[in-house]
mmCIF file with all atom_site columns, C-alpha atoms in Angstrom:
data_model
loop_
_atom_site.group_PDB
_atom_site.id
_atom_site.type_symbol
_atom_site.label_atom_id
_atom_site.label_alt_id
_atom_site.label_comp_id
_atom_site.label_asym_id
_atom_site.label_entity_id
_atom_site.label_seq_id
_atom_site.pdbx_PDB_ins_code
_atom_site.Cartn_x
_atom_site.Cartn_y
_atom_site.Cartn_z
_atom_site.occupancy
_atom_site.B_iso_or_equiv
_atom_site.pdbx_formal_charge
_atom_site.auth_seq_id
_atom_site.auth_comp_id
_atom_site.auth_asym_id
_atom_site.auth_atom_id
_atom_site.pdbx_PDB_model_num
ATOM 1   C CA . MET A 1 1   ? 0.000   0.000   0.000   1.00 53.00 ? 15  MET A CA 1
ATOM 2   C CA . GLY A 1 2   ? 1.022   3.592   -0.357  1.00 50.00 ? 16  GLY A CA 1
ATOM 3   C CA . THR A 1 3   ? 1.980   5.902   2.417   1.00 53.00 ? 17  THR A CA 1
ATOM 4   C CA . ARG A 1 4   ? -0.465  6.439   5.234   1.00 55.00 ? 18  ARG A CA 1
ATOM 5   C CA . GLY A 1 5   ? -3.686  7.819   3.827   1.00 59.00 ? 19  GLY A CA 1
ATOM 6   C CA . LYS A 1 6   ? -6.346  10.078  5.206   1.00 85.00 ? 20  LYS A CA 1
ATOM 7   C CA . ASP A 1 7   ? -9.174  8.600   7.247   1.00 92.00 ? 21  ASP A CA 1
ATOM 8   C CA . ARG A 1 8   ? -12.180 7.509   5.167   1.00 90.00 ? 22  ARG A CA 1
ATOM 9   C CA . GLN A 1 9   ? -10.703 8.489   1.780   1.00 90.00 ? 23  GLN A CA 1
ATOM 10  C CA . ILE A 1 10  ? -9.875  6.365   -1.257  1.00 87.00 ? 24  ILE A CA 1
ATOM 11  C CA . ASP A 1 11  ? -6.216  5.495   -0.891  1.00 88.00 ? 25  ASP A CA 1
ATOM 12  C CA . ASN A 1 12  ? -5.421  2.706   -3.332  1.00 89.00 ? 26  ASN A CA 1
ATOM 13  C CA . ILE A 1 13  ? -6.771  0.772   -6.311  1.00 93.00 ? 27  ILE A CA 1
ATOM 14  C CA . GLU A 1 14  ? -5.869  -2.869  -6.827  1.00 92.00 ? 28  GLU A CA 1
ATOM 15  C CA . PHE A 1 15  ? -6.152  -4.745  -10.112 1.00 91.00 ? 29  PHE A CA 1
ATOM 16  C CA . ASN A 1 16  ? -6.391  -8.548  -10.108 1.00 90.00 ? 30  ASN A CA 1
ATOM 17  C CA . VAL A 1 17  ? -4.468  -9.532  -13.224 1.00 90.00 ? 31  VAL A CA 1
ATOM 18  C CA . SER A 1 18  ? -3.556  -12.804 -14.869 1.00 88.00 ? 32  SER A CA 1
ATOM 19  C CA . ASP A 1 19  ? 0.008   -11.708 -15.743 1.00 90.00 ? 33  ASP A CA 1
ATOM 20  C CA . ILE A 1 20  ? 1.782   -9.002  -13.721 1.00 94.00 ? 34  ILE A CA 1
ATOM 21  C CA . ALA A 1 21  ? 4.636   -8.609  -16.238 1.00 94.00 ? 35  ALA A CA 1
ATOM 22  C CA . ARG A 1 22  ? 2.153   -8.064  -19.067 1.00 92.00 ? 36  ARG A CA 1
ATOM 23  C CA . SER A 1 23  ? 0.221   -5.482  -17.021 1.00 93.00 ? 37  SER A CA 1
ATOM 24  C CA . LYS A 1 24  ? 3.432   -3.650  -16.104 1.00 95.00 ? 38  LYS A CA 1
ATOM 25  C CA . ALA A 1 25  ? 4.476   -3.528  -19.761 1.00 94.00 ? 39  ALA A CA 1
ATOM 26  C CA . PHE A 1 26  ? 1.034   -2.268  -20.827 1.00 90.00 ? 40  PHE A CA 1
ATOM 27  C CA . TYR A 1 27  ? 0.514   0.453   -18.201 1.00 92.00 ? 41  TYR A CA 1
ATOM 28  C CA . GLY A 1 28  ? 4.193   1.434   -18.193 1.00 94.00 ? 42  GLY A CA 1
ATOM 29  C CA . SER A 1 29  ? 4.395   1.947   -21.939 1.00 91.00 ? 43  SER A CA 1
ATOM 30  C CA . VAL A 1 30  ? 1.004   3.604   -22.379 1.00 83.00 ? 44  VAL A CA 1
ATOM 31  C CA . PHE A 1 31  ? 0.748   5.738   -19.219 1.00 84.00 ? 45  PHE A CA 1
ATOM 32  C CA . GLY A 1 32  ? 4.322   5.913   -17.898 1.00 92.00 ? 46  GLY A CA 1
ATOM 33  C CA . TRP A 1 33  ? 3.503   4.268   -14.563 1.00 95.00 ? 47  TRP A CA 1
ATOM 34  C CA . THR A 1 34  ? 6.423   3.098   -12.403 1.00 97.00 ? 48  THR A CA 1
ATOM 35  C CA . PHE A 1 35  ? 6.535   -0.121  -10.387 1.00 97.00 ? 49  PHE A CA 1
ATOM 36  C CA . THR A 1 36  ? 7.878   -1.716  -7.201  1.00 97.00 ? 50  THR A CA 1
ATOM 37  C CA . ASP A 1 37  ? 7.733   -5.515  -6.933  1.00 97.00 ? 51  ASP A CA 1
ATOM 38  C CA . TYR A 1 38  ? 6.836   -7.171  -3.624  1.00 94.00 ? 52  TYR A CA 1
ATOM 39  C CA . GLY A 1 39  ? 7.396   -10.809 -4.557  1.00 92.00 ? 53  GLY A CA 1
ATOM 40  C CA . PRO A 1 40  ? 5.947   -12.784 -7.449  1.00 93.00 ? 54  PRO A CA 1
ATOM 41  C CA . ASP A 1 41  ? 2.290   -12.121 -6.615  1.00 93.00 ? 55  ASP A CA 1
ATOM 42  C CA . TYR A 1 42  ? 2.175   -8.382  -5.945  1.00 95.00 ? 56  TYR A CA 1
ATOM 43  C CA . CYS A 1 43  ? 3.473   -5.267  -7.662  1.00 96.00 ? 57  CYS A CA 1
ATOM 44  C CA . GLU A 1 44  ? 2.814   -1.698  -6.571  1.00 96.00 ? 58  GLU A CA 1
ATOM 45  C CA . PHE A 1 45  ? 2.348   0.970   -9.231  1.00 96.00 ? 59  PHE A CA 1
ATOM 46  C CA . THR A 1 46  ? 2.282   4.727   -9.108  1.00 95.00 ? 60  THR A CA 1
ATOM 47  C CA . ASP A 1 47  ? 1.121   7.168   -11.718 1.00 90.00 ? 61  ASP A CA 1
ATOM 48  C CA . GLY A 1 48  ? 2.837   10.047  -9.919  1.00 89.00 ? 62  GLY A CA 1
ATOM 49  C CA . ARG A 1 49  ? -0.252  10.861  -7.863  1.00 84.00 ? 63  ARG A CA 1
ATOM 50  C CA . LEU A 1 50  ? -2.101  7.656   -6.947  1.00 87.00 ? 64  LEU A CA 1
ATOM 51  C CA . THR A 1 51  ? -0.617  4.375   -5.766  1.00 90.00 ? 65  THR A CA 1
ATOM 52  C CA . GLY A 1 52  ? -2.164  1.032   -6.560  1.00 94.00 ? 66  GLY A CA 1
ATOM 53  C CA . GLY A 1 53  ? -1.272  -2.564  -7.102  1.00 94.00 ? 67  GLY A CA 1
ATOM 54  C CA . PHE A 1 54  ? -1.375  -5.525  -9.424  1.00 93.00 ? 68  PHE A CA 1
ATOM 55  C CA . THR A 1 55  ? -2.007  -8.877  -7.771  1.00 92.00 ? 69  THR A CA 1
ATOM 56  C CA . THR A 1 56  ? -2.454  -12.310 -9.246  1.00 89.00 ? 70  THR A CA 1
ATOM 57  C CA . GLY A 1 57  ? -5.697  -14.156 -8.863  1.00 78.00 ? 71  GLY A CA 1
ATOM 58  C CA . SER A 1 58  ? -9.011  -14.326 -10.561 1.00 78.00 ? 72  SER A CA 1
ATOM 59  C CA . VAL A 1 59  ? -9.929  -11.218 -12.471 1.00 80.00 ? 73  VAL A CA 1
ATOM 60  C CA . ARG A 1 60  ? -12.854 -9.504  -10.716 1.00 73.00 ? 74  ARG A CA 1
ATOM 61  C CA . PRO A 1 61  ? -16.086 -8.731  -12.451 1.00 73.00 ? 75  PRO A CA 1
ATOM 62  C CA . GLY A 1 62  ? -16.773 -5.029  -12.064 1.00 75.00 ? 76  GLY A CA 1
ATOM 63  C CA . GLY A 1 63  ? -13.181 -3.901  -12.347 1.00 83.00 ? 77  GLY A CA 1
ATOM 64  C CA . PRO A 1 64  ? -10.410 -3.062  -9.917  1.00 89.00 ? 78  PRO A CA 1
ATOM 65  C CA . LEU A 1 65  ? -10.671 -3.151  -6.148  1.00 92.00 ? 79  LEU A CA 1
ATOM 66  C CA . VAL A 1 66  ? -11.015 0.303   -4.593  1.00 92.00 ? 80  VAL A CA 1
ATOM 67  C CA . ILE A 1 67  ? -9.224  0.501   -1.235  1.00 93.00 ? 81  ILE A CA 1
ATOM 68  C CA . LEU A 1 68  ? -10.069 3.116   1.390   1.00 91.00 ? 82  LEU A CA 1
ATOM 69  C CA . TYR A 1 69  ? -7.896  4.111   4.348   1.00 93.00 ? 83  TYR A CA 1
ATOM 70  C CA . ALA A 1 70  ? -8.996  4.099   8.004   1.00 94.00 ? 84  ALA A CA 1
ATOM 71  C CA . ASP A 1 71  ? -7.300  5.486   11.086  1.00 95.00 ? 85  ASP A CA 1
ATOM 72  C CA . ASP A 1 72  ? -9.200  2.831   13.105  1.00 95.00 ? 86  ASP A CA 1
ATOM 73  C CA . LEU A 1 73  ? -9.864  -0.365  11.141  1.00 96.00 ? 87  LEU A CA 1
ATOM 74  C CA . ALA A 1 74  ? -12.013 -2.046  13.813  1.00 97.00 ? 88  ALA A CA 1
ATOM 75  C CA . ALA A 1 75  ? -14.251 1.014   14.240  1.00 95.00 ? 89  ALA A CA 1
ATOM 76  C CA . THR A 1 76  ? -14.718 1.266   10.477  1.00 96.00 ? 90  THR A CA 1
ATOM 77  C CA . GLN A 1 77  ? -15.701 -2.399  10.277  1.00 96.00 ? 91  GLN A CA 1
ATOM 78  C CA . LYS A 1 78  ? -18.229 -1.887  13.098  1.00 96.00 ? 92  LYS A CA 1
ATOM 79  C CA . ARG A 1 79  ? -19.789 1.065   11.243  1.00 95.00 ? 93  ARG A CA 1
ATOM 80  C CA . LEU A 1 80  ? -20.081 -1.051  8.094   1.00 95.00 ? 94  LEU A CA 1
ATOM 81  C CA . GLU A 1 81  ? -21.635 -3.957  9.993   1.00 95.00 ? 95  GLU A CA 1
ATOM 82  C CA . ALA A 1 82  ? -24.075 -1.550  11.696  1.00 94.00 ? 96  ALA A CA 1
ATOM 83  C CA . VAL A 1 83  ? -25.482 -0.558  8.299   1.00 92.00 ? 97  VAL A CA 1
ATOM 84  C CA . GLY A 1 84  ? -25.659 -4.176  7.119   1.00 93.00 ? 98  GLY A CA 1
ATOM 85  C CA . ALA A 1 85  ? -22.622 -4.271  4.820   1.00 94.00 ? 99  ALA A CA 1
ATOM 86  C CA . PRO A 1 86  ? -21.372 -7.856  4.478   1.00 96.00 ? 100 PRO A CA 1
ATOM 87  C CA . ILE A 1 87  ? -17.702 -8.407  5.367   1.00 97.00 ? 101 ILE A CA 1
ATOM 88  C CA . THR A 1 88  ? -16.509 -10.617 2.492   1.00 97.00 ? 102 THR A CA 1
ATOM 89  C CA . THR A 1 89  ? -12.862 -11.069 3.555   1.00 97.00 ? 103 THR A CA 1
ATOM 90  C CA . PRO A 1 90  ? -12.017 -10.952 7.266   1.00 98.00 ? 104 PRO A CA 1
ATOM 91  C CA . THR A 1 91  ? -9.195  -8.717  8.480   1.00 98.00 ? 105 THR A CA 1
ATOM 92  C CA . PHE A 1 92  ? -5.752  -9.980  7.481   1.00 97.00 ? 106 PHE A CA 1
ATOM 93  C CA . ASP A 1 93  ? -2.237  -8.659  7.930   1.00 96.00 ? 107 ASP A CA 1
ATOM 94  C CA . PHE A 1 94  ? 0.239   -7.873  5.162   1.00 92.00 ? 108 PHE A CA 1
ATOM 95  C CA . PRO A 1 95  ? 3.617   -6.097  5.194   1.00 89.00 ? 109 PRO A CA 1
ATOM 96  C CA . GLY A 1 96  ? 2.853   -2.609  6.470   1.00 90.00 ? 110 GLY A CA 1
ATOM 97  C CA . GLY A 1 97  ? -0.722  -2.986  7.617   1.00 95.00 ? 111 GLY A CA 1
ATOM 98  C CA . SER A 1 98  ? -4.032  -4.837  7.843   1.00 97.00 ? 112 SER A CA 1
ATOM 99  C CA . ARG A 1 99  ? -7.191  -4.817  5.745   1.00 97.00 ? 113 ARG A CA 1
ATOM 100 C CA . PHE A 1 100 ? -10.613 -6.364  5.221   1.00 97.00 ? 114 PHE A CA 1
ATOM 101 C CA . HIS A 1 101 ? -13.100 -6.409  2.315   1.00 97.00 ? 115 HIS A CA 1
ATOM 102 C CA . PHE A 1 102 ? -16.829 -5.630  2.248   1.00 93.00 ? 116 PHE A CA 1
ATOM 103 C CA . THR A 1 103 ? -19.604 -5.140  -0.284  1.00 92.00 ? 117 THR A CA 1
ATOM 104 C CA . ASP A 1 104 ? -21.710 -2.024  -0.699  1.00 90.00 ? 118 ASP A CA 1
ATOM 105 C CA . PRO A 1 105 ? -25.505 -2.022  -1.236  1.00 83.00 ? 119 PRO A CA 1
ATOM 106 C CA . ASP A 1 106 ? -25.053 -2.559  -4.998  1.00 75.00 ? 120 ASP A CA 1
ATOM 107 C CA . GLY A 1 107 ? -22.687 -5.506  -4.557  1.00 86.00 ? 121 GLY A CA 1
ATOM 108 C CA . TYR A 1 108 ? -19.411 -3.708  -5.311  1.00 84.00 ? 122 TYR A CA 1
ATOM 109 C CA . GLU A 1 109 ? -16.510 -5.114  -3.321  1.00 91.00 ? 123 GLU A CA 1
ATOM 110 C CA . LEU A 1 110 ? -14.248 -2.574  -1.631  1.00 90.00 ? 124 LEU A CA 1
ATOM 111 C CA . ALA A 1 111 ? -11.488 -2.870  0.955   1.00 95.00 ? 125 ALA A CA 1
ATOM 112 C CA . VAL A 1 112 ? -10.374 -0.816  3.930   1.00 94.00 ? 126 VAL A CA 1
ATOM 113 C CA . TRP A 1 113 ? -6.794  -0.792  5.205   1.00 95.00 ? 127 TRP A CA 1
ATOM 114 C CA . MET A 1 114 ? -4.831  0.660   8.111   1.00 96.00 ? 128 MET A CA 1
ATOM 115 C CA . ALA A 1 115 ? -1.066  1.095   8.446   1.00 94.00 ? 129 ALA A CA 1
ATOM 116 C CA . ARG A 1 116 ? 0.800   -0.425  11.355  1.00 88.00 ? 130 ARG A CA 1
#
């Protein structure tokens, strides 16, 4: 993930892709994005303003995963649960932080993360 974001704002966009090298070549040559690899299954990109990532896995219907930042991950999850938003991926840790996924009322999956 990028540097610490601002509470309750979009902070990151993650693309599930079938081939990270192909995606890097495409977005790098067309848009001039730069990349930092974090192992074989994750690559961070930046367009000079926004940071995002490419990860391997099944390509999501509906497009990339929008990731919001929270100063308090547990409190954000409680607010989502209070309004009936399903938590689709429980909180998990990764280098630099933790995150969980949820769906909005129209079925879009989003994620929320917090830095350590």
